[in-house]
PDB file of C-alpha atoms in Angstrom:
ATOM      1  CA  MET A  74      19.669 -86.418 -46.842  1.00 45.00           C
ATOM      2  CA  ASP A  75      22.873 -86.885 -48.857  1.00 48.00           C
ATOM      3  CA  ALA A  76      24.055 -84.783 -51.784  1.00 48.00           C
ATOM      4  CA  ASN A  77      22.397 -87.032 -54.367  1.00 48.00           C
ATOM      5  CA  GLN A  78      19.087 -87.007 -52.493  1.00 52.00           C
ATOM      6  CA  SER A  79      19.213 -83.214 -52.206  1.00 54.00           C
ATOM      7  CA  TRP A  80      18.924 -82.994 -55.995  1.00 60.00           C
ATOM      8  CA  ALA A  81      15.635 -84.881 -55.738  1.00 61.00           C
ATOM      9  CA  CYS A  82      14.304 -82.350 -53.233  1.00 72.00           C
ATOM     10  CA  GLU A  83      11.724 -79.965 -54.701  1.00 82.00           C
ATOM     11  CA  PHE A  84      12.246 -76.418 -53.438  1.00 88.00           C
ATOM     12  CA  ILE A  85       9.262 -74.301 -52.481  1.00 89.00           C
ATOM     13  CA  LEU A  86       9.631 -70.531 -52.516  1.00 87.00           C
ATOM     14  CA  LEU A  87       7.940 -69.029 -49.449  1.00 86.00           C
ATOM     15  CA  GLY A  88       8.344 -65.366 -50.330  1.00 82.00           C
ATOM     16  CA  PHE A  89       5.806 -63.029 -48.710  1.00 83.00           C
ATOM     17  CA  ALA A  90       4.210 -65.909 -46.789  1.00 78.00           C
ATOM     18  CA  HIS A  91       3.843 -63.495 -43.850  1.00 77.00           C
ATOM     19  CA  VAL A  92       1.343 -61.332 -45.779  1.00 81.00           C
ATOM     20  CA  PRO A  93      -0.977 -63.814 -47.537  1.00 81.00           C
ATOM     21  CA  THR A  94      -3.854 -61.337 -47.917  1.00 84.00           C
ATOM     22  CA  LEU A  95      -1.630 -58.846 -49.738  1.00 86.00           C
ATOM     23  CA  ARG A  96      -0.339 -61.315 -52.333  1.00 87.00           C
ATOM     24  CA  PRO A  97      -2.809 -60.365 -55.122  1.00 90.00           C
ATOM     25  CA  LEU A  98      -2.049 -56.661 -54.632  1.00 93.00           C
ATOM     26  CA  LEU A  99       1.700 -57.317 -54.534  1.00 91.00           C
ATOM     27  CA  ALA A 100       1.427 -59.412 -57.707  1.00 92.00           C
ATOM     28  CA  ALA A 101      -0.359 -56.554 -59.509  1.00 95.00           C
ATOM     29  CA  LEU A 102       2.268 -54.028 -58.369  1.00 94.00           C
ATOM     30  CA  VAL A 103       5.169 -56.304 -59.292  1.00 93.00           C
ATOM     31  CA  LEU A 104       3.648 -56.969 -62.725  1.00 95.00           C
ATOM     32  CA  ALA A 105       3.242 -53.226 -63.365  1.00 95.00           C
ATOM     33  CA  VAL A 106       6.840 -52.514 -62.316  1.00 94.00           C
ATOM     34  CA  PHE A 107       8.061 -55.473 -64.398  1.00 95.00           C
ATOM     35  CA  LEU A 108       6.326 -54.209 -67.543  1.00 95.00           C
ATOM     36  CA  LEU A 109       7.709 -50.696 -66.993  1.00 93.00           C
ATOM     37  CA  SER A 110      11.171 -52.160 -66.517  1.00 93.00           C
ATOM     38  CA  LEU A 111      10.934 -54.145 -69.769  1.00 94.00           C
ATOM     39  CA  LEU A 112       9.663 -51.068 -71.605  1.00 91.00           C
ATOM     40  CA  GLY A 113      12.261 -48.664 -70.169  1.00 89.00           C
ATOM     41  CA  ASN A 114      15.301 -50.881 -70.594  1.00 92.00           C
ATOM     42  CA  GLY A 115      14.119 -52.086 -73.993  1.00 91.00           C
ATOM     43  CA  LEU A 116      13.777 -48.463 -75.137  1.00 88.00           C
ATOM     44  CA  ILE A 117      17.302 -47.651 -73.931  1.00 88.00           C
ATOM     45  CA  VAL A 118      18.712 -50.558 -75.967  1.00 89.00           C
ATOM     46  CA  LEU A 119      16.716 -49.640 -79.084  1.00 87.00           C
ATOM     47  CA  LEU A 120      17.482 -45.914 -78.837  1.00 84.00           C
ATOM     48  CA  THR A 121      21.225 -46.490 -78.686  1.00 85.00           C
ATOM     49  CA  MET A 122      20.930 -48.753 -81.735  1.00 84.00           C
ATOM     50  CA  TRP A 123      18.735 -46.442 -83.823  1.00 82.00           C
ATOM     51  CA  ASP A 124      19.949 -42.937 -82.998  1.00 75.00           C
ATOM     52  CA  ALA A 125      23.357 -41.904 -84.351  1.00 72.00           C
ATOM     53  CA  ALA A 126      23.795 -39.260 -81.615  1.00 70.00           C
ATOM     54  CA  LEU A 127      23.963 -42.071 -79.027  1.00 76.00           C
ATOM     55  CA  HIS A 128      26.754 -43.944 -80.799  1.00 76.00           C
ATOM     56  CA  ALA A 129      29.387 -41.956 -78.868  1.00 77.00           C
ATOM     57  CA  PRO A 130      31.628 -43.953 -76.464  1.00 76.00           C
ATOM     58  CA  MET A 131      29.937 -42.457 -73.384  1.00 75.00           C
ATOM     59  CA  TYR A 132      26.651 -44.131 -74.393  1.00 82.00           C
ATOM     60  CA  PHE A 133      28.163 -47.497 -75.359  1.00 88.00           C
ATOM     61  CA  PHE A 134      27.817 -48.970 -71.857  1.00 89.00           C
ATOM     62  CA  LEU A 135      24.292 -47.661 -71.239  1.00 87.00           C
ATOM     63  CA  PRO A 136      22.560 -50.384 -73.310  1.00 90.00           C
ATOM     64  CA  GLN A 137      24.877 -52.964 -71.724  1.00 92.00           C
ATOM     65  CA  LEU A 138      23.550 -51.940 -68.311  1.00 91.00           C
ATOM     66  CA  ALA A 139      19.982 -52.018 -69.651  1.00 92.00           C
ATOM     67  CA  LEU A 140      20.525 -55.558 -70.975  1.00 94.00           C
ATOM     68  CA  VAL A 141      21.811 -56.699 -67.575  1.00 93.00           C
ATOM     69  CA  GLU A 142      18.691 -55.222 -65.955  1.00 92.00           C
ATOM     70  CA  LEU A 143      16.495 -57.007 -68.514  1.00 94.00           C
ATOM     71  CA  CYS A 144      18.200 -60.326 -67.725  1.00 93.00           C
ATOM     72  CA  PHE A 145      17.780 -59.655 -64.012  1.00 90.00           C
ATOM     73  CA  SER A 146      14.061 -58.903 -64.369  1.00 92.00           C
ATOM     74  CA  LEU A 147      13.343 -61.865 -66.655  1.00 94.00           C
ATOM     75  CA  ASP A 148      15.199 -64.203 -64.288  1.00 93.00           C
ATOM     76  CA  ILE A 149      13.481 -63.046 -61.089  1.00 93.00           C
ATOM     77  CA  VAL A 150      10.020 -61.607 -61.725  1.00 93.00           C
ATOM     78  CA  PRO A 151       8.150 -64.401 -63.594  1.00 93.00           C
ATOM     79  CA  ARG A 152       8.937 -66.888 -60.823  1.00 91.00           C
ATOM     80  CA  MET A 153       8.131 -64.222 -58.215  1.00 91.00           C
ATOM     81  CA  LEU A 154       4.692 -63.678 -59.778  1.00 92.00           C
ATOM     82  CA  ALA A 155       4.083 -67.433 -59.773  1.00 90.00           C
ATOM     83  CA  THR A 156       5.017 -67.554 -56.069  1.00 89.00           C
ATOM     84  CA  LEU A 157       2.614 -64.719 -55.256  1.00 89.00           C
ATOM     85  CA  LEU A 158      -0.311 -66.081 -57.274  1.00 89.00           C
ATOM     86  CA  TRP A 159       0.178 -69.810 -56.701  1.00 87.00           C
ATOM     87  CA  PRO A 160       1.869 -70.216 -53.282  1.00 82.00           C
ATOM     88  CA  GLY A 161       3.362 -73.626 -52.629  1.00 77.00           C
ATOM     89  CA  HIS A 162       4.300 -74.174 -56.277  1.00 78.00           C
ATOM     90  CA  GLY A 163       7.456 -76.288 -56.404  1.00 79.00           C
ATOM     91  CA  MET A 164      10.758 -75.550 -58.099  1.00 86.00           C
ATOM     92  CA  SER A 165      13.252 -78.179 -59.224  1.00 88.00           C
ATOM     93  CA  PRO A 166      16.843 -78.056 -57.915  1.00 89.00           C
ATOM     94  CA  VAL A 167      18.067 -77.502 -61.486  1.00 91.00           C
ATOM     95  CA  GLY A 168      15.677 -74.563 -61.938  1.00 91.00           C
ATOM     96  CA  CYS A 169      16.746 -73.126 -58.579  1.00 92.00           C
ATOM     97  CA  ALA A 170      20.433 -73.522 -59.434  1.00 94.00           C
ATOM     98  CA  LEU A 171      19.974 -71.863 -62.837  1.00 95.00           C
ATOM     99  CA  GLN A 172      18.137 -68.935 -61.269  1.00 95.00           C
ATOM    100  CA  MET A 173      20.874 -68.423 -58.677  1.00 94.00           C
ATOM    101  CA  LEU A 174      23.562 -68.721 -61.354  1.00 95.00           C
ATOM    102  CA  LEU A 175      21.930 -65.956 -63.417  1.00 95.00           C
ATOM    103  CA  VAL A 176      21.434 -63.725 -60.356  1.00 92.00           C
ATOM    104  CA  LEU A 177      25.106 -63.993 -59.397  1.00 93.00           C
ATOM    105  CA  ALA A 178      26.219 -63.452 -62.994  1.00 94.00           C
ATOM    106  CA  CYS A 179      24.032 -60.347 -63.360  1.00 93.00           C
ATOM    107  CA  VAL A 180      25.186 -58.838 -60.046  1.00 91.00           C
ATOM    108  CA  THR A 181      28.845 -59.435 -60.972  1.00 93.00           C
ATOM    109  CA  SER A 182      28.444 -57.995 -64.470  1.00 94.00           C
ATOM    110  CA  GLU A 183      26.623 -54.929 -63.129  1.00 92.00           C
ATOM    111  CA  CYS A 184      29.398 -54.255 -60.592  1.00 92.00           C
ATOM    112  CA  PHE A 185      32.004 -54.206 -63.347  1.00 94.00           C
ATOM    113  CA  LEU A 186      29.816 -52.243 -65.766  1.00 94.00           C
ATOM    114  CA  LEU A 187      29.227 -49.509 -63.189  1.00 93.00           C
ATOM    115  CA  THR A 188      32.993 -49.381 -62.591  1.00 94.00           C
ATOM    116  CA  ILE A 189      33.758 -49.032 -66.310  1.00 94.00           C
ATOM    117  CA  MET A 190      31.110 -46.314 -66.614  1.00 91.00           C
ATOM    118  CA  ALA A 191      32.724 -44.397 -63.732  1.00 92.00           C
ATOM    119  CA  GLY A 192      36.110 -44.701 -65.430  1.00 92.00           C
ATOM    120  CA  ASP A 193      34.555 -43.444 -68.657  1.00 91.00           C
ATOM    121  CA  ARG A 194      33.251 -40.324 -66.875  1.00 89.00           C
ATOM    122  CA  TYR A 195      36.672 -39.800 -65.256  1.00 91.00           C
ATOM    123  CA  LEU A 196      38.432 -39.859 -68.630  1.00 91.00           C
ATOM    124  CA  ALA A 197      35.795 -37.616 -70.271  1.00 88.00           C
ATOM    125  CA  ILE A 198      36.101 -34.928 -67.568  1.00 88.00           C
ATOM    126  CA  CYS A 199      39.703 -35.250 -66.381  1.00 89.00           C
ATOM    127  CA  LYS A 200      41.398 -36.232 -69.666  1.00 88.00           C
ATOM    128  CA  PRO A 201      39.124 -34.693 -72.324  1.00 87.00           C
ATOM    129  CA  LEU A 202      41.879 -34.285 -74.941  1.00 87.00           C
ATOM    130  CA  HIS A 203      42.784 -37.978 -74.772  1.00 87.00           C
ATOM    131  CA  TYR A 204      39.267 -39.347 -74.215  1.00 87.00           C
ATOM    132  CA  GLY A 205      38.482 -40.091 -77.880  1.00 84.00           C
ATOM    133  CA  THR A 206      41.810 -41.826 -78.393  1.00 88.00           C
ATOM    134  CA  ILE A 207      41.662 -43.946 -75.228  1.00 90.00           C
ATOM    135  CA  MET A 208      37.968 -44.935 -75.438  1.00 89.00           C
ATOM    136  CA  SER A 209      38.200 -46.365 -78.934  1.00 89.00           C
ATOM    137  CA  PRO A 210      35.384 -48.591 -80.277  1.00 88.00           C
ATOM    138  CA  GLN A 211      37.693 -51.598 -79.976  1.00 91.00           C
ATOM    139  CA  LEU A 212      38.379 -50.912 -76.287  1.00 92.00           C
ATOM    140  CA  CYS A 213      34.684 -50.283 -75.592  1.00 91.00           C
ATOM    141  CA  HIS A 214      33.730 -53.640 -77.122  1.00 92.00           C
ATOM    142  CA  LEU A 215      36.512 -55.409 -75.230  1.00 95.00           C
ATOM    143  CA  LEU A 216      35.473 -53.872 -71.896  1.00 94.00           C
ATOM    144  CA  GLY A 217      31.808 -54.606 -72.542  1.00 92.00           C
ATOM    145  CA  ALA A 218      32.509 -58.265 -73.360  1.00 94.00           C
ATOM    146  CA  SER A 219      34.772 -58.566 -70.300  1.00 94.00           C
ATOM    147  CA  CYS A 220      32.006 -57.295 -68.015  1.00 93.00           C
ATOM    148  CA  TRP A 221      29.586 -59.886 -69.352  1.00 93.00           C
ATOM    149  CA  LEU A 222      32.077 -62.767 -69.200  1.00 94.00           C
ATOM    150  CA  ALA A 223      33.364 -61.853 -65.724  1.00 91.00           C
ATOM    151  CA  GLY A 224      30.132 -63.008 -64.121  1.00 89.00           C
ATOM    152  CA  VAL A 225      30.318 -66.523 -65.600  1.00 92.00           C
ATOM    153  CA  PRO A 226      33.157 -68.137 -63.543  1.00 93.00           C
ATOM    154  CA  VAL A 227      32.020 -66.521 -60.284  1.00 91.00           C
ATOM    155  CA  SER A 228      28.425 -67.678 -60.658  1.00 94.00           C
ATOM    156  CA  LEU A 229      29.391 -71.155 -61.875  1.00 95.00           C
ATOM    157  CA  VAL A 230      31.841 -71.848 -59.029  1.00 95.00           C
ATOM    158  CA  PHE A 231      29.524 -70.819 -56.192  1.00 95.00           C
ATOM    159  CA  THR A 232      26.378 -72.343 -57.679  1.00 95.00           C
ATOM    160  CA  ILE A 233      28.014 -75.741 -58.224  1.00 94.00           C
ATOM    161  CA  TRP A 234      29.690 -75.564 -54.802  1.00 94.00           C
ATOM    162  CA  LEU A 235      26.498 -74.664 -52.923  1.00 94.00           C
ATOM    163  CA  PHE A 236      24.410 -77.326 -54.667  1.00 92.00           C
ATOM    164  CA  SER A 237      27.025 -79.977 -53.873  1.00 91.00           C
ATOM    165  CA  PHE A 238      25.996 -79.719 -50.192  1.00 90.00           C
ATOM    166  CA  PRO A 239      23.221 -81.936 -48.785  1.00 88.00           C
ATOM    167  CA  PHE A 240      19.967 -80.067 -48.063  1.00 85.00           C
ATOM    168  CA  CYS A 241      17.766 -80.800 -45.045  1.00 79.00           C
ATOM    169  CA  GLY A 242      14.057 -81.228 -45.732  1.00 68.00           C
ATOM    170  CA  PRO A 243      11.547 -79.739 -45.960  1.00 72.00           C
ATOM    171  CA  CYS A 244      13.101 -77.588 -48.689  1.00 79.00           C
ATOM    172  CA  GLY A 245      11.154 -74.391 -48.094  1.00 86.00           C
ATOM    173  CA  ILE A 246      13.101 -71.260 -49.152  1.00 86.00           C
ATOM    174  CA  HIS A 247      12.089 -68.160 -47.187  1.00 84.00           C
ATOM    175  CA  HIS A 248      12.557 -65.891 -50.160  1.00 87.00           C
ATOM    176  CA  PHE A 249      10.989 -65.131 -53.545  1.00 89.00           C
ATOM    177  CA  PHE A 250      14.023 -66.362 -55.505  1.00 91.00           C
ATOM    178  CA  CYS A 251      16.940 -68.749 -55.048  1.00 91.00           C
ATOM    179  CA  ASP A 252      19.797 -66.877 -53.412  1.00 88.00           C
ATOM    180  CA  ILE A 253      22.824 -67.893 -51.375  1.00 88.00           C
ATOM    181  CA  SER A 254      21.576 -66.697 -47.988  1.00 84.00           C
ATOM    182  CA  PRO A 255      18.223 -68.558 -47.800  1.00 86.00           C
ATOM    183  CA  LEU A 256      19.722 -71.683 -49.366  1.00 89.00           C
ATOM    184  CA  LEU A 257      22.509 -71.770 -46.770  1.00 88.00           C
ATOM    185  CA  SER A 258      19.900 -72.117 -44.018  1.00 85.00           C
ATOM    186  CA  LEU A 259      18.790 -75.434 -45.585  1.00 87.00           C
ATOM    187  CA  VAL A 260      22.258 -77.000 -45.784  1.00 88.00           C
ATOM    188  CA  CYS A 261      23.020 -79.819 -43.327  1.00 87.00           C
ATOM    189  CA  ALA A 262      26.793 -79.499 -43.415  1.00 88.00           C
ATOM    190  CA  ASP A 263      29.602 -77.226 -42.286  1.00 90.00           C
ATOM    191  CA  THR A 264      29.579 -74.261 -44.681  1.00 90.00           C
ATOM    192  CA  ARG A 265      32.180 -72.054 -42.983  1.00 91.00           C
ATOM    193  CA  VAL A 266      34.754 -72.497 -45.776  1.00 94.00           C
ATOM    194  CA  PHE A 267      32.093 -71.780 -48.383  1.00 94.00           C
ATOM    195  CA  GLU A 268      30.924 -68.651 -46.538  1.00 89.00           C
ATOM    196  CA  THR A 269      34.500 -67.391 -46.163  1.00 91.00           C
ATOM    197  CA  ASN A 270      35.057 -67.777 -49.889  1.00 93.00           C
ATOM    198  CA  VAL A 271      31.737 -66.077 -50.654  1.00 90.00           C
ATOM    199  CA  LEU A 272      32.812 -63.128 -48.502  1.00 86.00           C
ATOM    200  CA  MET A 273      36.204 -62.945 -50.229  1.00 90.00           C
ATOM    201  CA  ALA A 274      34.589 -63.094 -53.671  1.00 90.00           C
ATOM    202  CA  THR A 275      32.066 -60.439 -52.640  1.00 87.00           C
ATOM    203  CA  VAL A 276      34.852 -58.112 -51.528  1.00 87.00           C
ATOM    204  CA  ILE A 277      36.627 -58.598 -54.860  1.00 89.00           C
ATOM    205  CA  VAL A 278      33.494 -58.340 -57.004  1.00 89.00           C
ATOM    206  CA  MET A 279      31.704 -55.573 -55.109  1.00 87.00           C
ATOM    207  CA  MET A 280      34.035 -53.622 -52.836  1.00 88.00           C
ATOM    208  CA  VAL A 281      37.056 -53.358 -55.158  1.00 91.00           C
ATOM    209  CA  PRO A 282      34.858 -51.945 -57.960  1.00 92.00           C
ATOM    210  CA  PHE A 283      33.188 -49.643 -55.417  1.00 91.00           C
ATOM    211  CA  CYS A 284      36.584 -48.304 -54.334  1.00 93.00           C
ATOM    212  CA  LEU A 285      37.538 -47.735 -57.988  1.00 94.00           C
ATOM    213  CA  ILE A 286      34.244 -45.889 -58.555  1.00 94.00           C
ATOM    214  CA  ALA A 287      34.893 -43.742 -55.482  1.00 93.00           C
ATOM    215  CA  ALA A 288      38.454 -42.998 -56.648  1.00 94.00           C
ATOM    216  CA  SER A 289      37.150 -42.032 -60.112  1.00 93.00           C
ATOM    217  CA  TYR A 290      34.660 -39.579 -58.660  1.00 91.00           C
ATOM    218  CA  ILE A 291      37.190 -38.096 -56.257  1.00 92.00           C
ATOM    219  CA  GLY A 292      39.337 -37.357 -59.327  1.00 92.00           C
ATOM    220  CA  VAL A 293      36.293 -35.911 -61.115  1.00 89.00           C
ATOM    221  CA  LEU A 294      35.450 -33.709 -58.125  1.00 89.00           C
ATOM    222  CA  VAL A 295      39.005 -32.391 -57.865  1.00 90.00           C
ATOM    223  CA  THR A 296      38.997 -31.531 -61.588  1.00 88.00           C
ATOM    224  CA  VAL A 297      35.542 -29.913 -61.424  1.00 87.00           C
ATOM    225  CA  LEU A 298      36.508 -27.718 -58.457  1.00 85.00           C
ATOM    226  CA  ARG A 299      39.438 -26.371 -60.490  1.00 85.00           C
ATOM    227  CA  MET A 300      37.173 -25.289 -63.358  1.00 82.00           C
ATOM    228  CA  PRO A 301      36.871 -21.489 -63.507  1.00 82.00           C
ATOM    229  CA  SER A 302      33.245 -21.201 -64.659  1.00 80.00           C
ATOM    230  CA  PHE A 303      30.113 -22.263 -62.800  1.00 79.00           C
ATOM    231  CA  THR A 304      28.533 -23.397 -66.098  1.00 79.00           C
ATOM    232  CA  GLY A 305      31.435 -25.745 -66.788  1.00 76.00           C
ATOM    233  CA  ARG A 306      31.277 -27.205 -63.276  1.00 79.00           C
ATOM    234  CA  HIS A 307      27.509 -27.706 -63.503  1.00 78.00           C
ATOM    235  CA  LYS A 308      27.736 -29.372 -66.929  1.00 77.00           C
ATOM    236  CA  ALA A 309      30.508 -31.725 -65.798  1.00 76.00           C
ATOM    237  CA  LEU A 310      28.671 -32.763 -62.629  1.00 78.00           C
ATOM    238  CA  SER A 311      25.347 -33.215 -64.430  1.00 77.00           C
ATOM    239  CA  THR A 312      26.908 -35.847 -66.717  1.00 74.00           C
ATOM    240  CA  CYS A 313      27.850 -37.869 -63.606  1.00 81.00           C
ATOM    241  CA  ALA A 314      24.648 -37.431 -61.581  1.00 80.00           C
ATOM    242  CA  SER A 315      22.658 -40.248 -63.218  1.00 80.00           C
ATOM    243  CA  HIS A 316      25.470 -42.754 -62.811  1.00 83.00           C
ATOM    244  CA  LEU A 317      26.020 -41.763 -59.169  1.00 85.00           C
ATOM    245  CA  ILE A 318      22.326 -42.252 -58.342  1.00 85.00           C
ATOM    246  CA  VAL A 319      22.376 -45.718 -59.945  1.00 86.00           C
ATOM    247  CA  VAL A 320      25.557 -46.643 -58.028  1.00 88.00           C
ATOM    248  CA  VAL A 321      24.010 -45.574 -54.708  1.00 86.00           C
ATOM    249  CA  LEU A 322      20.822 -47.561 -55.452  1.00 84.00           C
ATOM    250  CA  PHE A 323      22.760 -50.663 -56.432  1.00 86.00           C
ATOM    251  CA  TYR A 324      25.374 -50.746 -53.679  1.00 85.00           C
ATOM    252  CA  GLY A 325      22.995 -49.521 -50.991  1.00 80.00           C
ATOM    253  CA  THR A 326      20.825 -52.605 -51.475  1.00 78.00           C
ATOM    254  CA  THR A 327      22.991 -55.456 -52.794  1.00 78.00           C
ATOM    255  CA  GLY A 328      25.751 -54.754 -50.286  1.00 70.00           C
ATOM    256  CA  VAL A 329      23.389 -55.294 -47.341  1.00 66.00           C
ATOM    257  CA  ILE A 330      22.509 -58.790 -48.568  1.00 67.00           C
ATOM    258  CA  HIS A 331      25.672 -60.097 -50.226  1.00 64.00           C
ATOM    259  CA  LEU A 332      28.332 -58.814 -47.848  1.00 62.00           C
ATOM    260  CA  ARG A 333      26.779 -60.862 -45.014  1.00 57.00           C
ATOM    261  CA  PRO A 334      25.103 -63.926 -46.572  1.00 52.00           C
ATOM    262  CA  ARG A 335      24.338 -65.623 -43.218  1.00 51.00           C
ATOM    263  CA  ALA A 336      23.569 -62.439 -41.254  1.00 50.00           C
ATOM    264  CA  ASN A 337      20.753 -62.450 -38.719  1.00 56.00           C
ATOM    265  CA  TYR A 338      18.371 -60.331 -40.739  1.00 61.00           C
ATOM    266  CA  SER A 339      14.782 -61.559 -40.664  1.00 68.00           C
ATOM    267  CA  PRO A 340      13.552 -63.242 -43.880  1.00 66.00           C
ATOM    268  CA  GLU A 341      10.998 -60.450 -44.243  1.00 71.00           C
ATOM    269  CA  SER A 342      13.615 -57.675 -44.130  1.00 74.00           C
ATOM    270  CA  LYS A 343      15.806 -59.550 -46.642  1.00 75.00           C
ATOM    271  CA  GLN A 344      12.845 -59.807 -49.001  1.00 82.00           C
ATOM    272  CA  VAL A 345      12.123 -56.088 -48.797  1.00 80.00           C
ATOM    273  CA  VAL A 346      15.754 -55.182 -49.521  1.00 80.00           C
ATOM    274  CA  SER A 347      15.918 -57.729 -52.325  1.00 84.00           C
ATOM    275  CA  VAL A 348      12.781 -56.329 -53.973  1.00 86.00           C
ATOM    276  CA  SER A 349      14.487 -52.951 -54.189  1.00 84.00           C
ATOM    277  CA  TYR A 350      17.423 -54.193 -56.288  1.00 83.00           C
ATOM    278  CA  THR A 351      15.778 -57.046 -58.220  1.00 87.00           C
ATOM    279  CA  VAL A 352      12.458 -55.400 -59.120  1.00 89.00           C
ATOM    280  CA  VAL A 353      12.452 -51.646 -58.412  1.00 88.00           C
ATOM    281  CA  ALA A 354      15.996 -50.681 -59.478  1.00 87.00           C
ATOM    282  CA  PRO A 355      15.694 -52.179 -63.002  1.00 90.00           C
ATOM    283  CA  MET A 356      12.624 -49.974 -63.499  1.00 89.00           C
ATOM    284  CA  LEU A 357      14.236 -46.827 -62.050  1.00 87.00           C
ATOM    285  CA  ASN A 358      17.564 -46.994 -63.901  1.00 85.00           C
ATOM    286  CA  PRO A 359      16.213 -46.177 -67.398  1.00 84.00           C
ATOM    287  CA  LEU A 360      14.063 -43.406 -65.879  1.00 82.00           C
ATOM    288  CA  ILE A 361      17.095 -41.923 -64.116  1.00 81.00           C
ATOM    289  CA  TYR A 362      19.221 -41.972 -67.258  1.00 76.00           C
ATOM    290  CA  SER A 363      16.514 -40.725 -69.612  1.00 72.00           C
ATOM    291  CA  LEU A 364      15.094 -37.966 -67.389  1.00 63.00           C
ATOM    292  CA  ARG A 365      18.520 -36.564 -66.467  1.00 63.00           C
ATOM    293  CA  ASN A 366      20.162 -36.852 -69.893  1.00 70.00           C
ATOM    294  CA  LYS A 367      19.333 -34.342 -72.612  1.00 72.00           C
ATOM    295  CA  GLU A 368      20.776 -36.487 -75.404  1.00 73.00           C
ATOM    296  CA  VAL A 369      18.684 -39.518 -74.419  1.00 75.00           C
ATOM    297  CA  LYS A 370      15.531 -37.381 -74.170  1.00 71.00           C
ATOM    298  CA  ALA A 371      16.287 -35.775 -77.540  1.00 73.00           C
ATOM    299  CA  ALA A 372      16.875 -39.202 -79.125  1.00 72.00           C
ATOM    300  CA  LEU A 373      13.563 -40.431 -77.721  1.00 71.00           C
ATOM    301  CA  GLY A 374      11.830 -37.412 -79.231  1.00 72.00           C
ATOM    302  CA  ARG A 375      13.465 -37.990 -82.623  1.00 72.00           C
ATOM    303  CA  VAL A 376      12.524 -41.662 -82.672  1.00 65.00           C
ATOM    304  CA  CYS A 377       8.936 -41.124 -81.480  1.00 69.00           C
ATOM    305  CA  PHE A 378       8.081 -37.941 -83.383  1.00 65.00           C
ATOM    306  CA  GLY A 379      10.520 -37.973 -86.276  1.00 59.00           C
TER     307      GLY A 379
END
């Protein structure tokens, strides 16, 4: 099958084919989590728009993260539900390529957003007198736009490159969405150069931001330990706790898959890990931020109860 013929190949998502009897139950659970994710992230976006108390710079990036999670959920879950309820349903190469492009763009944008949010916490705790001057509305908007745009070239390059390879039939993808790893197993060509470049891009997009996040929190920890009062230390750390939990959830799952795209993990284990960051994490993130943040909870109370 040459490259032109591969575009005529209809992909079939084979996610959860190993548990056919559990598909209806899984579909119900995924739908419930999906609806909670839409509700939670939608509320975060609306709250930061409606409530003046959440117009501070530290809350500017929270709705940006919620919007990324909404895009992630809307890109992945509808097709996942279709796969669970109507197994064997085909997917065009264009549809598969668009889904992968959006996945890569969302992952890239989230990496950079989490890094900016860590830097924001570093400035707020370590440079409090200069925080308001540095994190101006203009800079916040510029950083937010940069995070969104950063995912575009990365996703475009690797999606076009991967879909320029010829695919061997039958085009059954052992996953519930189009991702680099399962698609690589269908390619009938030498992909070593592609995989090397994917690894290099992953290091730049994921590990460099992770190192910057770690450096930011080391600086925060050093500053907090120098604070004389326990109340001050507790307050400073509590403002970082939500972000740290989200970082651990995100990197603990995406890193396993994207740092080794052709690793010898079983398709089943890849699907379980992928569910955690494509379906579960978008639902948990708004809960983590709202339950651990007094301002967000207060804003929710003001909006709901006047």
